[in-house]
Short mmCIF file of C-alpha atoms and ligand atoms in Angstrom, two decimals:
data_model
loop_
_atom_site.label_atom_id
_atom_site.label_comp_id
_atom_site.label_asym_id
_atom_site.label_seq_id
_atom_site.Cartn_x
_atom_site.Cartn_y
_atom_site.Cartn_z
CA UNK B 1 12.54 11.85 -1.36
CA UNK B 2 10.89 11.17 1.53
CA UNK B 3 6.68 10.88 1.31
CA UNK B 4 4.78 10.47 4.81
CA UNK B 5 0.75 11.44 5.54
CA UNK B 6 -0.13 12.58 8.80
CA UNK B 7 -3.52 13.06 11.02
CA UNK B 8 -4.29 15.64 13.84
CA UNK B 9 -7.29 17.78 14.49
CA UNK B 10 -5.38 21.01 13.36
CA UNK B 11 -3.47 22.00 10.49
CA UNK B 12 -1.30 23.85 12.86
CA UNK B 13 -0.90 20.68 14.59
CA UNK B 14 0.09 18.40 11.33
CA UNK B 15 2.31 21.39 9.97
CA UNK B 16 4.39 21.27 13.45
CA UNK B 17 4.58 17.55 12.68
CA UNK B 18 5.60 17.76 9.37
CA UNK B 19 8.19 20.22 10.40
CA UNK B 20 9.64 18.44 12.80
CA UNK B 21 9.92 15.23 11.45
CA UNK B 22 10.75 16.70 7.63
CA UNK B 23 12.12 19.46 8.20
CA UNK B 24 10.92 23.11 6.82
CA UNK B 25 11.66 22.38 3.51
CA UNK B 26 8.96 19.92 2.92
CA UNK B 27 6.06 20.12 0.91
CA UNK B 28 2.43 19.13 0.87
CA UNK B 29 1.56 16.58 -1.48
CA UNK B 30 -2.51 16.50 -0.60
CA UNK B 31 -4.87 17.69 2.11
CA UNK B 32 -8.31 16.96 3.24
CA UNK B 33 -10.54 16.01 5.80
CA UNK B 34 -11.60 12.64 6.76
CA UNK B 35 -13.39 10.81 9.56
CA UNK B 36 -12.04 10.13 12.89
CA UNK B 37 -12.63 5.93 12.79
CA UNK B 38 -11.99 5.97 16.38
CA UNK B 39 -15.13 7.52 17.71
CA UNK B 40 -17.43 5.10 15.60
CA UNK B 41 -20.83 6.82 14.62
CA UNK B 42 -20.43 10.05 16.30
CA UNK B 43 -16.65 10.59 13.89
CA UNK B 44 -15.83 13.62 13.92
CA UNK B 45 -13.74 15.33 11.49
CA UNK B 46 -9.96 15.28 11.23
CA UNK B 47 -7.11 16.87 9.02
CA UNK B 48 -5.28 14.37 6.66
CA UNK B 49 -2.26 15.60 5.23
CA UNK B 50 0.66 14.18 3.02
CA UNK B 51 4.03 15.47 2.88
CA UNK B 52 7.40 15.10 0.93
CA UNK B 53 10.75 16.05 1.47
CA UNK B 54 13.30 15.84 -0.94
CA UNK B 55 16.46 14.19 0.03
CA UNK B 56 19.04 11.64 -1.17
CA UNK B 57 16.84 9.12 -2.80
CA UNK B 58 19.31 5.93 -2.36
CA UNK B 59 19.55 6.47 1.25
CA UNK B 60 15.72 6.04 1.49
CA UNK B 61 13.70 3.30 3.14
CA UNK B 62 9.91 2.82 4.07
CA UNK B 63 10.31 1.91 7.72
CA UNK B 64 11.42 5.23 8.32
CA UNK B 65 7.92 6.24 7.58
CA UNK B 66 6.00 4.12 9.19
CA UNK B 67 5.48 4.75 12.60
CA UNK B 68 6.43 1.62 15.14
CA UNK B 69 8.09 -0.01 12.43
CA UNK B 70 12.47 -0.36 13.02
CA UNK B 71 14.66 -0.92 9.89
CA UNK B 72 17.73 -1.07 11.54
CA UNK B 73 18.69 1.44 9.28
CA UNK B 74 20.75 5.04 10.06
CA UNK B 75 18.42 7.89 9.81
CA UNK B 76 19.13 9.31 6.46
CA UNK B 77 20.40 13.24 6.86
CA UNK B 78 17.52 15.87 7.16
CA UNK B 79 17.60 18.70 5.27
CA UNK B 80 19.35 21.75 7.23
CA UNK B 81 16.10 23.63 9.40
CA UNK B 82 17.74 26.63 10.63
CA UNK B 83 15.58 28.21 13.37
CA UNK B 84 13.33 31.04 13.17
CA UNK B 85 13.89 34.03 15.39
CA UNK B 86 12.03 34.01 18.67
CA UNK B 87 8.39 35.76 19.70
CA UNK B 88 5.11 36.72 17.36
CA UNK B 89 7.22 37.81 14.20
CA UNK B 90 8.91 34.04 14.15
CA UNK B 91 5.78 32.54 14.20
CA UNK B 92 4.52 35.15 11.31
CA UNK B 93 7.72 33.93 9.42
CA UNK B 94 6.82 30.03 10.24
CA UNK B 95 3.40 30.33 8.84
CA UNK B 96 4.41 32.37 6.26
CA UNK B 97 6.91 29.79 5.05
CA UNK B 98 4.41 26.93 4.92
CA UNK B 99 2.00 28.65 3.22
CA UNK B 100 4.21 29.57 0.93
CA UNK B 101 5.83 25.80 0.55
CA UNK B 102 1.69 25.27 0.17
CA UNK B 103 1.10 27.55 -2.35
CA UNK B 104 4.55 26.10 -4.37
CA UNK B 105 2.64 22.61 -4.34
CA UNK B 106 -0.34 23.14 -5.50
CA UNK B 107 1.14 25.60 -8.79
CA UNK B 108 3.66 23.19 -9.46
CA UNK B 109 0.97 22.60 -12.14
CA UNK B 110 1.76 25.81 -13.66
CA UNK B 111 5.65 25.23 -13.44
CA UNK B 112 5.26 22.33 -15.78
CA UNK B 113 2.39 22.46 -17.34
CA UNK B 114 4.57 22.77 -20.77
CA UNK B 115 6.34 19.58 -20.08
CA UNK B 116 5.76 16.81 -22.03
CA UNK B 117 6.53 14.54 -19.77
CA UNK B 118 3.87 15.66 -17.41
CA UNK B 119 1.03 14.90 -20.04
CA UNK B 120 2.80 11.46 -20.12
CA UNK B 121 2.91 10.57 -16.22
CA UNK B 122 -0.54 11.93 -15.96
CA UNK B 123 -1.86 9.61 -18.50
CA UNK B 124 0.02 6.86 -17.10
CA UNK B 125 -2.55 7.49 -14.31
CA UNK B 126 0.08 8.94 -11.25
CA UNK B 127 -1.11 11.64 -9.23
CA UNK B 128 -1.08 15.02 -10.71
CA UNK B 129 0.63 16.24 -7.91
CA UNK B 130 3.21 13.79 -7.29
CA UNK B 131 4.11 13.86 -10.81
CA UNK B 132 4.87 17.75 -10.02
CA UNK B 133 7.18 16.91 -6.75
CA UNK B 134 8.85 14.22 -8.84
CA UNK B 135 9.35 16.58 -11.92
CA UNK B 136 10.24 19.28 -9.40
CA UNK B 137 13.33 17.38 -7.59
CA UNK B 138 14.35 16.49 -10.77
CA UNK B 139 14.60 20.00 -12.38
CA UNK B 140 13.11 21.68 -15.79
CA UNK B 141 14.36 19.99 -18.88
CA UNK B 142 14.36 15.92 -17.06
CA UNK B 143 14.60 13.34 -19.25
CA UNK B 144 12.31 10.48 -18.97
CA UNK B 145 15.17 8.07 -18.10
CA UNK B 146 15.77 10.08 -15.18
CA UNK B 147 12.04 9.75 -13.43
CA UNK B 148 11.99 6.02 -14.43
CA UNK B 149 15.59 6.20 -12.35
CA UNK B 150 14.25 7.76 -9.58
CA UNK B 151 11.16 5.74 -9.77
CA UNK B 152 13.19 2.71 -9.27
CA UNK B 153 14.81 4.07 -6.16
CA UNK B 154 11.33 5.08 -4.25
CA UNK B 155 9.05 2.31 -5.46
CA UNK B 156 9.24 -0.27 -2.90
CA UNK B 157 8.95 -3.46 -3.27
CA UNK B 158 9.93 -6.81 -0.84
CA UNK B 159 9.47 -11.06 -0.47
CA UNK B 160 6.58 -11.66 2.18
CA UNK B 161 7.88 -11.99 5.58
CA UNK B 162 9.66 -15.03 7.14
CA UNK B 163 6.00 -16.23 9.04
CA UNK B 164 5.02 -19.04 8.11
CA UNK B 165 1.22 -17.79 8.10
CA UNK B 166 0.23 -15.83 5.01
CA UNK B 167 -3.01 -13.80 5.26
CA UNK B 168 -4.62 -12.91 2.27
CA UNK B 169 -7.54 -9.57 2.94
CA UNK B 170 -9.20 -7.17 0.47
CA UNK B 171 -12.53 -5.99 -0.44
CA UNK B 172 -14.78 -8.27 -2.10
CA UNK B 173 -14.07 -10.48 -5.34
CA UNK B 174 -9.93 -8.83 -5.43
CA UNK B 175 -8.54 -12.20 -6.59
CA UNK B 176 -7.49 -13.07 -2.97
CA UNK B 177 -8.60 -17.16 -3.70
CA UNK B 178 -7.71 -17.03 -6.96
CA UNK B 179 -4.17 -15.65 -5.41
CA UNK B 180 -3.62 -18.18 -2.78
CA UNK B 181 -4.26 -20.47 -5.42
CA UNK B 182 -1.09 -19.46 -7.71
CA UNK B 183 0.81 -18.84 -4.66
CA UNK B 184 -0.15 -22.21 -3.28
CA UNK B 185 0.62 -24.16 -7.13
CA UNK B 186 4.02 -22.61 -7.04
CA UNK B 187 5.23 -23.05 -3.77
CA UNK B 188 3.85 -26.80 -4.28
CA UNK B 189 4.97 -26.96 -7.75
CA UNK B 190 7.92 -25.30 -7.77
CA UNK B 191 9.38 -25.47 -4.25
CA UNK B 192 8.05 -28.51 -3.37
CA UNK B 193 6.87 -27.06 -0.09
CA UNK B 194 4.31 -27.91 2.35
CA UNK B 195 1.79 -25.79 1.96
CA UNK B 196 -1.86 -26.31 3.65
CA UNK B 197 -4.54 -23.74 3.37
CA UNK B 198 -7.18 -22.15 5.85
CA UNK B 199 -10.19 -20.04 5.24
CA UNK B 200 -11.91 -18.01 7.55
CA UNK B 201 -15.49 -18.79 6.90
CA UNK B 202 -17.03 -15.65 8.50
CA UNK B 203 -19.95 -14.62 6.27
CA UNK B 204 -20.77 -16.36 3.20
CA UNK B 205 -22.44 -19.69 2.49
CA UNK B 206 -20.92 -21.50 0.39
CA UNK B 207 -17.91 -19.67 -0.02
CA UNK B 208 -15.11 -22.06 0.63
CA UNK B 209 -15.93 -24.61 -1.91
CA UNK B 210 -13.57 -22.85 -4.23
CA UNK B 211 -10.52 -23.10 -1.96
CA UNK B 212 -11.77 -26.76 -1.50
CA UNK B 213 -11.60 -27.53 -5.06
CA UNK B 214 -8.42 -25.80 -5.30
CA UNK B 215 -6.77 -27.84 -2.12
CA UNK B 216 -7.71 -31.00 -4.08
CA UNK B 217 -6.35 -30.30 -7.20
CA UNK B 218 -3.30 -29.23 -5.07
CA UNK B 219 -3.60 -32.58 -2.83
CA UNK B 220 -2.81 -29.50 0.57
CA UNK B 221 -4.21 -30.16 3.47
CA UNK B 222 -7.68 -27.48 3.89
CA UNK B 223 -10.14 -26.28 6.45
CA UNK B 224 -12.84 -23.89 7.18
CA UNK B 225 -12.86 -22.64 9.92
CA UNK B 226 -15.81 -20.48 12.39
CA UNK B 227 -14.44 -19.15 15.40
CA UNK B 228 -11.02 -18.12 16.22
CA UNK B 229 -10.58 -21.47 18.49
CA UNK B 230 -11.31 -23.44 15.30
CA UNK B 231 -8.61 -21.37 13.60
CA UNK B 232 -5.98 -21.75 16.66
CA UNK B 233 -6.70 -25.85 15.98
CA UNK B 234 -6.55 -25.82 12.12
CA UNK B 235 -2.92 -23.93 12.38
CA UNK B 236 -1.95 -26.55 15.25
CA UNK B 237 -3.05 -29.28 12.76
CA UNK B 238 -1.25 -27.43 10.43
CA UNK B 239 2.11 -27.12 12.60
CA UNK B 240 4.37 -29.29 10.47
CA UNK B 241 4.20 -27.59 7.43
CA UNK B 242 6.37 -24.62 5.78
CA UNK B 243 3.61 -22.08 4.83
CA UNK B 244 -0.20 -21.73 5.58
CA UNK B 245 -1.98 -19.79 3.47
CA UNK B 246 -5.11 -18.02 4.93
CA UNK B 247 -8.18 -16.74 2.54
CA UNK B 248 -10.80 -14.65 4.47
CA UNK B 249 -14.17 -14.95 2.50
CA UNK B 250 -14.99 -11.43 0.60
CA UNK B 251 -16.84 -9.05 2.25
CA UNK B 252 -17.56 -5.27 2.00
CA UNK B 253 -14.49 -3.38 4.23
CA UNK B 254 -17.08 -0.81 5.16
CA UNK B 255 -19.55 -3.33 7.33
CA UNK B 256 -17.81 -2.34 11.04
CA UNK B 257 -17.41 -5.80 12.43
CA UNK B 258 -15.44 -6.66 9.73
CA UNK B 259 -11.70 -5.81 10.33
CA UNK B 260 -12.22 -6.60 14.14
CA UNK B 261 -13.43 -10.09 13.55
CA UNK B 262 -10.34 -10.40 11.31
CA UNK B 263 -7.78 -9.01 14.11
CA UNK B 264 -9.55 -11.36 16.80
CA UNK B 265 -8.48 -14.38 14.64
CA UNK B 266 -5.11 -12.78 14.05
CA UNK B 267 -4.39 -11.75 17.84
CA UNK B 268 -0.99 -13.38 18.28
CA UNK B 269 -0.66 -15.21 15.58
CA UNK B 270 1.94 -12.68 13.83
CA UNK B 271 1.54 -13.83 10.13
CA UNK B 272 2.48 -11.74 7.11
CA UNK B 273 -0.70 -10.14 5.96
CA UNK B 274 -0.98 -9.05 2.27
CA UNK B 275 -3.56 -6.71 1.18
CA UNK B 276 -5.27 -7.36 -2.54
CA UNK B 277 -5.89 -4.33 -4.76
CA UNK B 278 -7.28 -4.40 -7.99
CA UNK B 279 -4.59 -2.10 -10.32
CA UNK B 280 -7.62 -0.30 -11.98
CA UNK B 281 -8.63 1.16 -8.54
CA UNK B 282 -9.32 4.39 -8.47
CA UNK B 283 -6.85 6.16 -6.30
CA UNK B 284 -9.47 8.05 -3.67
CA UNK B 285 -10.74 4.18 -3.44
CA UNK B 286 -7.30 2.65 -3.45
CA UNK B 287 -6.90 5.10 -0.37
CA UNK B 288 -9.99 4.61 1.56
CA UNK B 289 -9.38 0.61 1.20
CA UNK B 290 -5.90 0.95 2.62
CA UNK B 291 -6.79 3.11 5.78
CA UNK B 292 -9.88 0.98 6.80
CA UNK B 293 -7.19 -2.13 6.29
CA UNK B 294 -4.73 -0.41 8.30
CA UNK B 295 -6.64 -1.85 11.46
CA UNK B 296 -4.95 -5.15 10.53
CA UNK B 297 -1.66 -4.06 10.05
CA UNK B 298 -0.85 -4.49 6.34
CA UNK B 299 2.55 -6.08 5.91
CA UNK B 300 2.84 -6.65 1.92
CA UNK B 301 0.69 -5.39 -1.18
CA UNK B 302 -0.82 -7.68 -4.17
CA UNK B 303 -2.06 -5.68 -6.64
CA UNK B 304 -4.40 -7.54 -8.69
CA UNK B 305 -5.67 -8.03 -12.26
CA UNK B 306 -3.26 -5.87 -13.95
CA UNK B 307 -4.35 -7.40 -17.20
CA UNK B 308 -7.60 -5.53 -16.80
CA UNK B 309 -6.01 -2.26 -16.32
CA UNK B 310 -5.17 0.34 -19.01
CA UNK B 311 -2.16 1.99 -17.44
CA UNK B 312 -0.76 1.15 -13.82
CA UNK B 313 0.06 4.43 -12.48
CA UNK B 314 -1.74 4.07 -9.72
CA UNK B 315 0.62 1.45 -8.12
CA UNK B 316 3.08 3.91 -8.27
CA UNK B 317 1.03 6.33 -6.80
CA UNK B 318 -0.02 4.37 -3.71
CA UNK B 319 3.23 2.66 -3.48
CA UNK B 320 4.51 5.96 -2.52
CA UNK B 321 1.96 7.63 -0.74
CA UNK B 322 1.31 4.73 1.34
CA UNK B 323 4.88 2.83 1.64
CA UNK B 324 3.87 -0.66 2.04
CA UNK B 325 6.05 -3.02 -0.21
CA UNK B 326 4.52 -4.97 -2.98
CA UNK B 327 5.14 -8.49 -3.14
CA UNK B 328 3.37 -9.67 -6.13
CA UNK B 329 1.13 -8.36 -9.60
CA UNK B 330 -1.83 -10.88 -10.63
CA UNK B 331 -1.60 -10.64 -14.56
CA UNK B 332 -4.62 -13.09 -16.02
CA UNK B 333 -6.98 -16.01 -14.23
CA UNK B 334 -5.03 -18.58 -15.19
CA UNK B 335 -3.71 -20.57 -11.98
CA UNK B 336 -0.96 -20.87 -11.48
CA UNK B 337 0.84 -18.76 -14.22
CA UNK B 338 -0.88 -15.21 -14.17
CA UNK B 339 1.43 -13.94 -11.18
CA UNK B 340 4.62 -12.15 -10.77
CA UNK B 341 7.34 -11.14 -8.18
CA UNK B 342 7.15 -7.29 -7.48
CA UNK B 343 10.16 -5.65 -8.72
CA UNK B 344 10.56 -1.63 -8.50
CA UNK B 345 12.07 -2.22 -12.88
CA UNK B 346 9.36 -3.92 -13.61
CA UNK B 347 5.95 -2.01 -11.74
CA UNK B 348 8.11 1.06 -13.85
CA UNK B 349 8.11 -1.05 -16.52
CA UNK B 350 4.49 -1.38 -16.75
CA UNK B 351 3.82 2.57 -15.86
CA UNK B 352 5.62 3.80 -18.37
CA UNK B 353 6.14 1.10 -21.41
CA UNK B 354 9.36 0.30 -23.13
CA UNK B 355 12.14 2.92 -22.70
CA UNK B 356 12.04 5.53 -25.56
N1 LIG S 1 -8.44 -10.65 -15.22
C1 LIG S 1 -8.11 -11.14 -14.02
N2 LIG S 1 -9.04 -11.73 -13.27
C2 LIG S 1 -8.66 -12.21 -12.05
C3 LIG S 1 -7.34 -12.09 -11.55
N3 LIG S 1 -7.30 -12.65 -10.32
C4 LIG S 1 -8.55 -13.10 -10.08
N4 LIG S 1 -9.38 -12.84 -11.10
C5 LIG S 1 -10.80 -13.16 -11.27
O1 LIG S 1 -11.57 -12.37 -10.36
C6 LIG S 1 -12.71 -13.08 -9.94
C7 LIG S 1 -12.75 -13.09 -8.41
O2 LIG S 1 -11.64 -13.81 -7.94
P1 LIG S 1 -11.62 -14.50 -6.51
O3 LIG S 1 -10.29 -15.13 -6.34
O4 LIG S 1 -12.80 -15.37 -6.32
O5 LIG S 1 -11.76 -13.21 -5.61
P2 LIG S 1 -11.93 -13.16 -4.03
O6 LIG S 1 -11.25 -11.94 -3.55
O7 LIG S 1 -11.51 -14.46 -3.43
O8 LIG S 1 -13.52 -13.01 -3.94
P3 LIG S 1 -14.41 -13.15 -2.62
O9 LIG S 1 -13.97 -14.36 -1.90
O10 LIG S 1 -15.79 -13.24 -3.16
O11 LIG S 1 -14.18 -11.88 -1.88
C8 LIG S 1 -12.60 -14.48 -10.54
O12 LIG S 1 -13.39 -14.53 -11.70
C9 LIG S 1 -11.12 -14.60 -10.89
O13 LIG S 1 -10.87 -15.47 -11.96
C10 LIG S 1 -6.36 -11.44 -12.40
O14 LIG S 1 -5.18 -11.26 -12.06
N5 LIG S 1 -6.80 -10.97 -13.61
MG1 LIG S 2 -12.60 -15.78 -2.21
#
């Protein structure tokens, strides 16, 4: 299965899209209009949209759905789109079709609704209609083993990057120092790497005496840093050693200078940037977070306090509506133990429970 989201102004525009790059035998997972970013205060409306097609799940991989990005992967086999005949009547057929596939989508409520293991995604906390796409490809009568099987195949989940430079953003209070700090114990700790840590003082006060305290305990080199010359010195400083972790001081996504004063101090740097998410997000929020992140160009997830959450479904569901890899689950506040490697067994793991 293959899950993408696109944007245009039209839904005639987004449904040519989706045809073209899925194929006609996709369907639409959600729909609804958001704000055009790009035009600041006068944003207009556009048309968000996101689409699945079912194919081989094994042959699947995220790059192929994320525009720019190159796997080095084949392209996995499309499903067969034969095309419709020519003139006014194919274009009747077209439309009919999607509306249709629409239509299909959104009662895929009412094809399962009797399945018990519908009620048990749902209160796991994955998206209603996901759960019906997934329940769908898998036919009437699935057995649980087979979505936690398929599960493992689309949940994606990968190390950080090679770069040496590890940037740590999210919304205010995620865990993002708390994270470095684990991260920065156990590659210390455990690896005995170098490991020297940066934060970009750009709003608060006050606010780096926590990554101080933590550096010392560590014995790593820190700074805070003001302006993005100060931050070009502190990683020249900083040269010799195998990772630098950067912490970027909490602040609301929404204030507007925000994610550009970020990307100025990230302008050719090319680090691996991680994105912090607390697990008991909900999802419209997990969503809005991600998109006004995109600007930075999210590499890896962390999804955070999973101890505080009462199921984790919603990993799941952004994992595969949004298709960036997760490196790592925060479990506690205990530094350095309360964090994990992401693995697609175990984020099922914690979805669904223990195998019944
Ligand atoms: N339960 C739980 N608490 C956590 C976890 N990670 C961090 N915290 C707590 O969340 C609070 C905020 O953590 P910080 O690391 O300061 O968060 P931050 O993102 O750096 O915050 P700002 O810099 O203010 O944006 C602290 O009380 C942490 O102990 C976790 O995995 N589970
Ligand atoms: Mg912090």
């Amino acid at each position: 299965m293959q899950i993408k989201t696109y944007t245009a102004n039209s839904m005639k525009d987004i449904l040519s899209q989706i045809k073209s790059e899925l194929g006609s035998d996709a369907v639409i997972l959600s729909k609804r209009e958001i704000a055009d970013k790009t035009f600041g205060l006068t944003a207009r409306p556009i048309i968000e949209v996101t689409a699945a097609v079912d194919f081989d799940a094994g042959t699947y991989d995220y790059h192929l759905t994320r525009p720019g990005a190159s796997s080095g992967m084949p392209e996995p086999a499309l499903p067969a789109f034969s095309a419709p005949p020519a003139g006014h009547l194919a274009e009747d057929i077209t439309e009919l079709k999607d509306m249709v596939k629409e239509l299909i989508a959104h009662s895929g409520m009412k094809l399962h609704e009797n399945n018990p293991l519908r009620k048990k995604l749902l209160s796991r906390g994955i998206r209603p209609n996901l759960v019906d796409v997934l329940l769908t490809k898998l036919g009437a009568g699935a057995k649980e083993s087979a979505v936690r099987s398929l599960l493992g195949k689309l949940v994606k989940t990968e190390e950080p990057s090679s770069s040496r430079v590890w940037v740590f953003v999210g919304t205010t209070g995620v865990g993002k120092t708390t994270t470095i700090a684990k991260i920065a114990a156990g590659g210390v700790l455990n690896h005995r790497r170098k490991v020297g840590l940066i934060t970009l003082d750009t709003y608060r006060i006050g606010a780096v005496d926590q990554g101080r305290i933590y550096a010392k305990i560590l014995n790593i080199p820190f700074m805070s840093v003001s302006s993005v010359s100060e931050f070009r010195a502190a990683l020249g400083k900083m040269g010799s050693l195998d990772l630098v972790l950067v912490d970027t001081v909490g602040r609301s996504a929404l204030c507007r200078d925000y994610i550009p004063q970020i990307r100025g101090y990230l302008d050719g740097v090319d680090p691996c940037t991680f994105l912090l998410m607390p697990v008991a997000t909900r999802d419209s929020e997990m969503d809005a977070v991600t998109r006004t992140f995109s600007g930075l160009d999210i590499h890896r997830m962390i999804f955070t306090k999973a101890d505080e959450a009462i199921h984790s479904g919603s990993v799941i569901t952004h994992n595969l509506i949004h298709r960036i890899p997760v490196s790592y689950i925060t479990t506690g506040q205990r530094v350095p133990e309360d964090i994990e490697k992401a693995s697609s067994s175990t984020i099922v793991h914690r979805c669904l429970g223990e195998r019944t």
